[in-house]
mmCIF file of C-alpha atoms and ligand atoms in Angstrom:
data_model
loop_
_atom_site.group_PDB
_atom_site.id
_atom_site.type_symbol
_atom_site.label_atom_id
_atom_site.label_comp_id
_atom_site.label_asym_id
_atom_site.label_seq_id
_atom_site.Cartn_x
_atom_site.Cartn_y
_atom_site.Cartn_z
ATOM 1 C CA UNK A 1 -15.089 4.875 -20.119
ATOM 2 C CA UNK A 2 -16.144 1.944 -22.296
ATOM 3 C CA UNK A 3 -16.840 -1.620 -21.163
ATOM 4 C CA UNK A 4 -16.923 -4.790 -23.258
ATOM 5 C CA UNK A 5 -18.176 -8.244 -22.395
ATOM 6 C CA UNK A 6 -15.372 -10.763 -22.946
ATOM 7 C CA UNK A 7 -16.703 -14.207 -22.091
ATOM 8 C CA UNK A 8 -18.517 -16.455 -19.608
ATOM 9 C CA UNK A 9 -16.710 -19.437 -18.137
ATOM 10 C CA UNK A 10 -17.908 -22.351 -16.017
ATOM 11 C CA UNK A 11 -14.486 -23.823 -15.200
ATOM 12 C CA UNK A 12 -11.064 -22.476 -14.285
ATOM 13 C CA UNK A 13 -9.416 -24.003 -17.358
ATOM 14 C CA UNK A 14 -11.597 -21.911 -19.645
ATOM 15 C CA UNK A 15 -10.974 -18.560 -17.937
ATOM 16 C CA UNK A 16 -9.577 -16.069 -20.483
ATOM 17 C CA UNK A 17 -5.983 -14.869 -20.329
ATOM 18 C CA UNK A 18 -6.442 -11.130 -20.463
ATOM 19 C CA UNK A 19 -3.144 -9.889 -19.096
ATOM 20 C CA UNK A 20 -4.971 -7.099 -17.275
ATOM 21 C CA UNK A 21 -5.257 -6.247 -13.581
ATOM 22 C CA UNK A 22 -8.620 -7.569 -12.425
ATOM 23 C CA UNK A 23 -11.301 -6.696 -9.872
ATOM 24 C CA UNK A 24 -13.773 -9.381 -8.786
ATOM 25 C CA UNK A 25 -17.320 -8.956 -7.470
ATOM 26 C CA UNK A 26 -17.929 -11.604 -4.825
ATOM 27 C CA UNK A 27 -20.785 -12.114 -2.403
ATOM 28 C CA UNK A 28 -23.993 -13.775 -1.372
ATOM 29 C CA UNK A 29 -26.620 -14.456 -3.967
ATOM 30 C CA UNK A 30 -28.795 -11.396 -4.663
ATOM 31 C CA UNK A 31 -26.459 -9.024 -2.754
ATOM 32 C CA UNK A 32 -26.148 -6.823 -5.849
ATOM 33 C CA UNK A 33 -22.879 -7.881 -7.539
ATOM 34 C CA UNK A 34 -24.047 -7.529 -11.133
ATOM 35 C CA UNK A 35 -25.955 -4.323 -10.354
ATOM 36 C CA UNK A 36 -22.908 -2.737 -8.715
ATOM 37 C CA UNK A 37 -20.690 -3.746 -11.638
ATOM 38 C CA UNK A 38 -23.130 -2.091 -14.038
ATOM 39 C CA UNK A 39 -23.409 1.034 -11.884
ATOM 40 C CA UNK A 40 -19.639 1.403 -11.570
ATOM 41 C CA UNK A 41 -19.055 1.277 -15.318
ATOM 42 C CA UNK A 42 -22.260 3.126 -16.188
ATOM 43 C CA UNK A 43 -23.574 0.447 -18.544
ATOM 44 C CA UNK A 44 -26.140 -2.352 -18.307
ATOM 45 C CA UNK A 45 -23.706 -5.037 -19.308
ATOM 46 C CA UNK A 46 -23.938 -7.698 -16.550
ATOM 47 C CA UNK A 47 -27.246 -9.511 -16.175
ATOM 48 C CA UNK A 48 -29.165 -8.744 -13.002
ATOM 49 C CA UNK A 49 -32.125 -10.597 -11.615
ATOM 50 C CA UNK A 50 -34.698 -10.621 -8.852
ATOM 51 C CA UNK A 51 -34.333 -14.383 -8.648
ATOM 52 C CA UNK A 52 -31.274 -15.240 -6.570
ATOM 53 C CA UNK A 53 -28.734 -17.712 -7.875
ATOM 54 C CA UNK A 54 -29.092 -16.925 -11.555
ATOM 55 C CA UNK A 55 -25.454 -16.292 -12.474
ATOM 56 C CA UNK A 56 -23.702 -19.672 -12.381
ATOM 57 C CA UNK A 57 -20.755 -18.649 -14.511
ATOM 58 C CA UNK A 58 -17.883 -16.252 -14.091
ATOM 59 C CA UNK A 59 -18.493 -13.354 -16.477
ATOM 60 C CA UNK A 60 -15.471 -11.365 -17.629
ATOM 61 C CA UNK A 61 -15.483 -7.775 -18.888
ATOM 62 C CA UNK A 62 -12.829 -5.363 -20.058
ATOM 63 C CA UNK A 63 -12.896 -1.677 -19.137
ATOM 64 C CA UNK A 64 -11.191 1.069 -21.113
ATOM 65 C CA UNK A 65 -10.867 3.785 -18.477
ATOM 66 C CA UNK A 66 -9.208 7.169 -18.702
ATOM 67 C CA UNK A 67 -6.080 5.952 -16.896
ATOM 68 C CA UNK A 68 -5.805 2.498 -18.460
ATOM 69 C CA UNK A 69 -7.430 -0.847 -19.104
ATOM 70 C CA UNK A 70 -8.539 -3.406 -16.551
ATOM 71 C CA UNK A 71 -10.754 -6.458 -16.215
ATOM 72 C CA UNK A 72 -13.911 -7.122 -14.196
ATOM 73 C CA UNK A 73 -15.080 -10.552 -13.060
ATOM 74 C CA UNK A 74 -18.704 -11.041 -11.966
ATOM 75 C CA UNK A 75 -18.873 -14.177 -9.842
ATOM 76 C CA UNK A 76 -21.868 -16.352 -8.993
ATOM 77 C CA UNK A 77 -23.408 -15.816 -5.555
ATOM 78 C CA UNK A 78 -23.259 -18.227 -2.642
ATOM 79 C CA UNK A 79 -25.576 -19.012 0.246
ATOM 80 C CA UNK A 80 -28.777 -19.516 -1.667
ATOM 81 C CA UNK A 81 -30.486 -22.409 0.130
ATOM 82 C CA UNK A 82 -33.166 -22.930 -2.518
ATOM 83 C CA UNK A 83 -30.676 -23.397 -5.351
ATOM 84 C CA UNK A 84 -30.596 -26.923 -6.763
ATOM 85 C CA UNK A 85 -28.059 -29.156 -5.034
ATOM 86 C CA UNK A 86 -25.960 -29.459 -8.182
ATOM 87 C CA UNK A 87 -25.725 -25.684 -8.443
ATOM 88 C CA UNK A 88 -24.640 -25.343 -4.824
ATOM 89 C CA UNK A 89 -22.086 -28.116 -5.222
ATOM 90 C CA UNK A 90 -20.597 -26.434 -8.301
ATOM 91 C CA UNK A 91 -20.165 -23.073 -6.612
ATOM 92 C CA UNK A 92 -17.286 -23.805 -4.236
ATOM 93 C CA UNK A 93 -14.920 -25.384 -6.789
ATOM 94 C CA UNK A 94 -15.691 -22.621 -9.273
ATOM 95 C CA UNK A 95 -14.907 -19.828 -6.810
ATOM 96 C CA UNK A 96 -11.909 -21.597 -5.342
ATOM 97 C CA UNK A 97 -10.648 -22.388 -8.847
ATOM 98 C CA UNK A 98 -10.994 -18.735 -9.709
ATOM 99 C CA UNK A 99 -9.231 -17.471 -6.584
ATOM 100 C CA UNK A 100 -6.434 -20.021 -6.872
ATOM 101 C CA UNK A 101 -5.706 -19.591 -10.546
ATOM 102 C CA UNK A 102 -6.318 -15.914 -11.166
ATOM 103 C CA UNK A 103 -2.872 -14.420 -10.728
ATOM 104 C CA UNK A 104 -4.049 -11.102 -12.195
ATOM 105 C CA UNK A 105 -6.679 -10.665 -9.451
ATOM 106 C CA UNK A 106 -5.650 -7.435 -7.698
ATOM 107 C CA UNK A 107 -8.826 -6.368 -5.936
ATOM 108 C CA UNK A 108 -11.563 -8.557 -4.495
ATOM 109 C CA UNK A 109 -14.755 -6.735 -3.591
ATOM 110 C CA UNK A 110 -16.618 -8.692 -0.924
ATOM 111 C CA UNK A 111 -20.184 -7.429 -1.103
ATOM 112 C CA UNK A 112 -22.391 -7.614 1.981
ATOM 113 C CA UNK A 113 -25.999 -6.432 2.248
ATOM 114 C CA UNK A 114 -25.940 -3.670 4.888
ATOM 115 C CA UNK A 115 -29.197 -4.938 6.356
ATOM 116 C CA UNK A 116 -27.975 -8.494 6.995
ATOM 117 C CA UNK A 117 -25.910 -10.069 9.722
ATOM 118 C CA UNK A 118 -22.552 -11.618 8.876
ATOM 119 C CA UNK A 119 -22.946 -15.384 8.608
ATOM 120 C CA UNK A 120 -20.538 -18.289 8.712
ATOM 121 C CA UNK A 121 -20.274 -18.640 4.938
ATOM 122 C CA UNK A 122 -19.292 -14.957 4.709
ATOM 123 C CA UNK A 123 -16.431 -15.364 7.170
ATOM 124 C CA UNK A 124 -15.354 -18.586 5.423
ATOM 125 C CA UNK A 125 -15.198 -16.749 2.130
ATOM 126 C CA UNK A 126 -13.180 -13.958 3.707
ATOM 127 C CA UNK A 127 -10.697 -16.578 4.923
ATOM 128 C CA UNK A 128 -10.325 -17.832 1.318
ATOM 129 C CA UNK A 129 -9.762 -14.267 0.182
ATOM 130 C CA UNK A 130 -7.048 -13.784 2.787
ATOM 131 C CA UNK A 131 -5.292 -16.983 1.750
ATOM 132 C CA UNK A 132 -5.580 -16.526 -2.010
ATOM 133 C CA UNK A 133 -5.738 -12.778 -2.607
ATOM 134 C CA UNK A 134 -4.066 -10.958 0.274
ATOM 135 C CA UNK A 135 -1.276 -13.501 0.587
ATOM 136 C CA UNK A 136 -0.301 -12.650 -3.023
ATOM 137 C CA UNK A 137 -0.378 -8.899 -2.433
ATOM 138 C CA UNK A 138 -3.932 -8.314 -3.671
ATOM 139 C CA UNK A 139 -6.468 -6.284 -1.732
ATOM 140 C CA UNK A 140 -9.850 -7.149 -0.262
ATOM 141 C CA UNK A 141 -12.410 -4.377 0.139
ATOM 142 C CA UNK A 142 -15.740 -4.812 1.945
ATOM 143 C CA UNK A 143 -18.678 -3.176 0.204
ATOM 144 C CA UNK A 144 -21.949 -2.657 2.094
ATOM 145 C CA UNK A 145 -24.632 -2.763 -0.612
ATOM 146 C CA UNK A 146 -28.155 -1.343 -1.062
ATOM 147 C CA UNK A 147 -27.359 1.632 1.185
ATOM 148 C CA UNK A 148 -30.423 3.412 -0.238
ATOM 149 C CA UNK A 149 -32.581 0.952 1.694
ATOM 150 C CA UNK A 150 -31.320 2.440 4.983
ATOM 151 C CA UNK A 151 -31.882 5.971 6.226
ATOM 152 C CA UNK A 152 -28.806 8.186 5.992
ATOM 153 C CA UNK A 153 -28.239 8.044 9.743
ATOM 154 C CA UNK A 154 -28.127 4.241 9.758
ATOM 155 C CA UNK A 155 -25.666 3.694 6.882
ATOM 156 C CA UNK A 156 -22.309 4.382 8.542
ATOM 157 C CA UNK A 157 -23.167 2.495 11.758
ATOM 158 C CA UNK A 158 -24.292 -0.509 9.691
ATOM 159 C CA UNK A 159 -21.031 -0.418 7.743
ATOM 160 C CA UNK A 160 -18.975 -0.158 10.920
ATOM 161 C CA UNK A 161 -20.829 -3.114 12.392
ATOM 162 C CA UNK A 162 -19.987 -5.138 9.272
ATOM 163 C CA UNK A 163 -16.347 -4.122 9.550
ATOM 164 C CA UNK A 164 -16.213 -5.207 13.180
ATOM 165 C CA UNK A 165 -17.905 -8.539 12.516
ATOM 166 C CA UNK A 166 -15.412 -9.256 9.726
ATOM 167 C CA UNK A 167 -12.443 -7.679 11.583
ATOM 168 C CA UNK A 168 -11.563 -5.342 8.713
ATOM 169 C CA UNK A 169 -10.080 -1.826 9.096
ATOM 170 C CA UNK A 170 -12.242 1.271 8.399
ATOM 171 C CA UNK A 171 -10.255 2.289 5.306
ATOM 172 C CA UNK A 172 -11.240 -0.989 3.581
ATOM 173 C CA UNK A 173 -14.997 -0.456 4.082
ATOM 174 C CA UNK A 174 -17.214 1.177 1.448
ATOM 175 C CA UNK A 175 -20.884 2.036 1.152
ATOM 176 C CA UNK A 176 -22.615 1.359 -2.154
ATOM 177 C CA UNK A 177 -25.945 2.037 -3.758
ATOM 178 C CA UNK A 178 -26.699 1.851 -7.449
ATOM 179 C CA UNK A 179 -28.559 5.151 -6.963
ATOM 180 C CA UNK A 180 -25.789 7.150 -5.263
ATOM 181 C CA UNK A 181 -23.216 8.677 -7.609
ATOM 182 C CA UNK A 182 -21.027 9.927 -4.802
ATOM 183 C CA UNK A 183 -20.652 6.460 -3.255
ATOM 184 C CA UNK A 184 -20.011 4.924 -6.666
ATOM 185 C CA UNK A 185 -17.368 7.498 -7.503
ATOM 186 C CA UNK A 186 -15.552 6.977 -4.189
ATOM 187 C CA UNK A 187 -15.472 3.209 -4.673
ATOM 188 C CA UNK A 188 -14.476 3.382 -8.343
ATOM 189 C CA UNK A 189 -11.648 5.827 -7.621
ATOM 190 C CA UNK A 190 -10.241 3.537 -4.936
ATOM 191 C CA UNK A 191 -10.521 0.419 -7.103
ATOM 192 C CA UNK A 192 -8.956 2.085 -10.147
ATOM 193 C CA UNK A 193 -6.217 3.493 -7.978
ATOM 194 C CA UNK A 194 -5.363 -0.005 -6.694
ATOM 195 C CA UNK A 195 -5.627 -1.567 -10.168
ATOM 196 C CA UNK A 196 -3.779 1.016 -12.201
ATOM 197 C CA UNK A 197 -1.225 2.597 -9.862
ATOM 198 C CA UNK A 198 2.338 1.730 -10.799
ATOM 199 C CA UNK A 199 3.113 -0.073 -7.506
ATOM 200 C CA UNK A 200 0.470 -2.788 -7.999
ATOM 201 C CA UNK A 201 0.055 -2.838 -11.771
ATOM 202 C CA UNK A 202 2.639 -5.163 -13.245
ATOM 203 C CA UNK A 203 0.571 -6.386 -16.199
HETATM 204 N N1 GTP B 1 -32.483 -0.722 -3.725
HETATM 205 C C1 GTP B 1 -31.414 -1.312 -4.302
HETATM 206 N N2 GTP B 1 -31.568 -2.498 -4.929
HETATM 207 C C2 GTP B 1 -30.477 -3.070 -5.484
HETATM 208 C C3 GTP B 1 -29.189 -2.463 -5.432
HETATM 209 N N3 GTP B 1 -28.313 -3.283 -6.048
HETATM 210 C C4 GTP B 1 -29.021 -4.341 -6.475
HETATM 211 N N4 GTP B 1 -30.320 -4.240 -6.150
HETATM 212 C C5 GTP B 1 -31.395 -5.224 -6.470
HETATM 213 O O1 GTP B 1 -31.074 -6.481 -5.904
HETATM 214 C C6 GTP B 1 -31.479 -7.569 -6.770
HETATM 215 C C7 GTP B 1 -30.291 -8.467 -7.086
HETATM 216 O O2 GTP B 1 -29.332 -7.741 -7.811
HETATM 217 P P1 GTP B 1 -28.199 -8.474 -8.664
HETATM 218 O O3 GTP B 1 -27.252 -7.408 -9.080
HETATM 219 O O4 GTP B 1 -28.787 -9.325 -9.721
HETATM 220 O O5 GTP B 1 -27.533 -9.392 -7.534
HETATM 221 P P2 GTP B 1 -26.335 -10.460 -7.704
HETATM 222 O O6 GTP B 1 -25.532 -10.384 -6.457
HETATM 223 O O7 GTP B 1 -25.627 -10.243 -8.988
HETATM 224 O O8 GTP B 1 -27.159 -11.834 -7.719
HETATM 225 P P3 GTP B 1 -26.678 -13.293 -8.270
HETATM 226 O O9 GTP B 1 -25.962 -13.088 -9.577
HETATM 227 O O10 GTP B 1 -27.946 -14.048 -8.405
HETATM 228 O O11 GTP B 1 -25.786 -13.865 -7.221
HETATM 229 C C8 GTP B 1 -32.078 -6.892 -8.007
HETATM 230 O O12 GTP B 1 -33.484 -6.872 -7.853
HETATM 231 C C9 GTP B 1 -31.494 -5.500 -7.964
HETATM 232 O O13 GTP B 1 -32.311 -4.538 -8.594
HETATM 233 C C10 GTP B 1 -29.075 -1.183 -4.751
HETATM 234 O O14 GTP B 1 -28.008 -0.558 -4.634
HETATM 235 N N5 GTP B 1 -30.219 -0.664 -4.218
HETATM 236 MG MG1 MG B 2 -25.251 -11.530 -10.575
#
């Protein structure tokens, strides 16, 4: 598996036309989007940071996997109160522009920190994903991140609680930790299956 950085874009009209099925990493600032992307492809290719709200662009990558090629989109995080007003104001149109225009978006990963409660902006985002992604036949998976920060016994219950709060079925819920190969493999297999299987892959 090889991954290449394609480009960064600040506006929908500069998003690249890749002609590949795409998976997007979406979620609150600092939830671990860039880290999970890196862990899934096994390369330090997306920039991560301890300071929330750093990624204010959509970053596109191309993956050459055993079963085919696909694209990854690392999106900027939302819900960071300390971000400058201009940054917060730019977020919604950028994400909505992405969701509206990205016809190749097959899988949206909505990342949620397992240790946090679901908040209003999370449910609002899920509504956008239903309207833009699911309505077009794409899939939305919920990923509970930083599982390593919880004891083993608390992981599944925390994930189930997330699923209930967001009203999503158990088969669409995944645990993730950048340190857990088994979790990463399970998630990657599911995502690649959705992206590359003949029924959904028309690109
Ligand atoms: N313990 C643990 N820490 C993690 C994990 N994933 C990410 N982190 C940490 O969480 C912080 C934020 O990670 P990022 O991947 O930059 O988060 P992001 O969602 O891309 O953040 P923005 O781009 O700012 O929205 C970093 O300090 C990471 O090291 C994980 O699975 N386990
Ligand atoms: Mg990031």
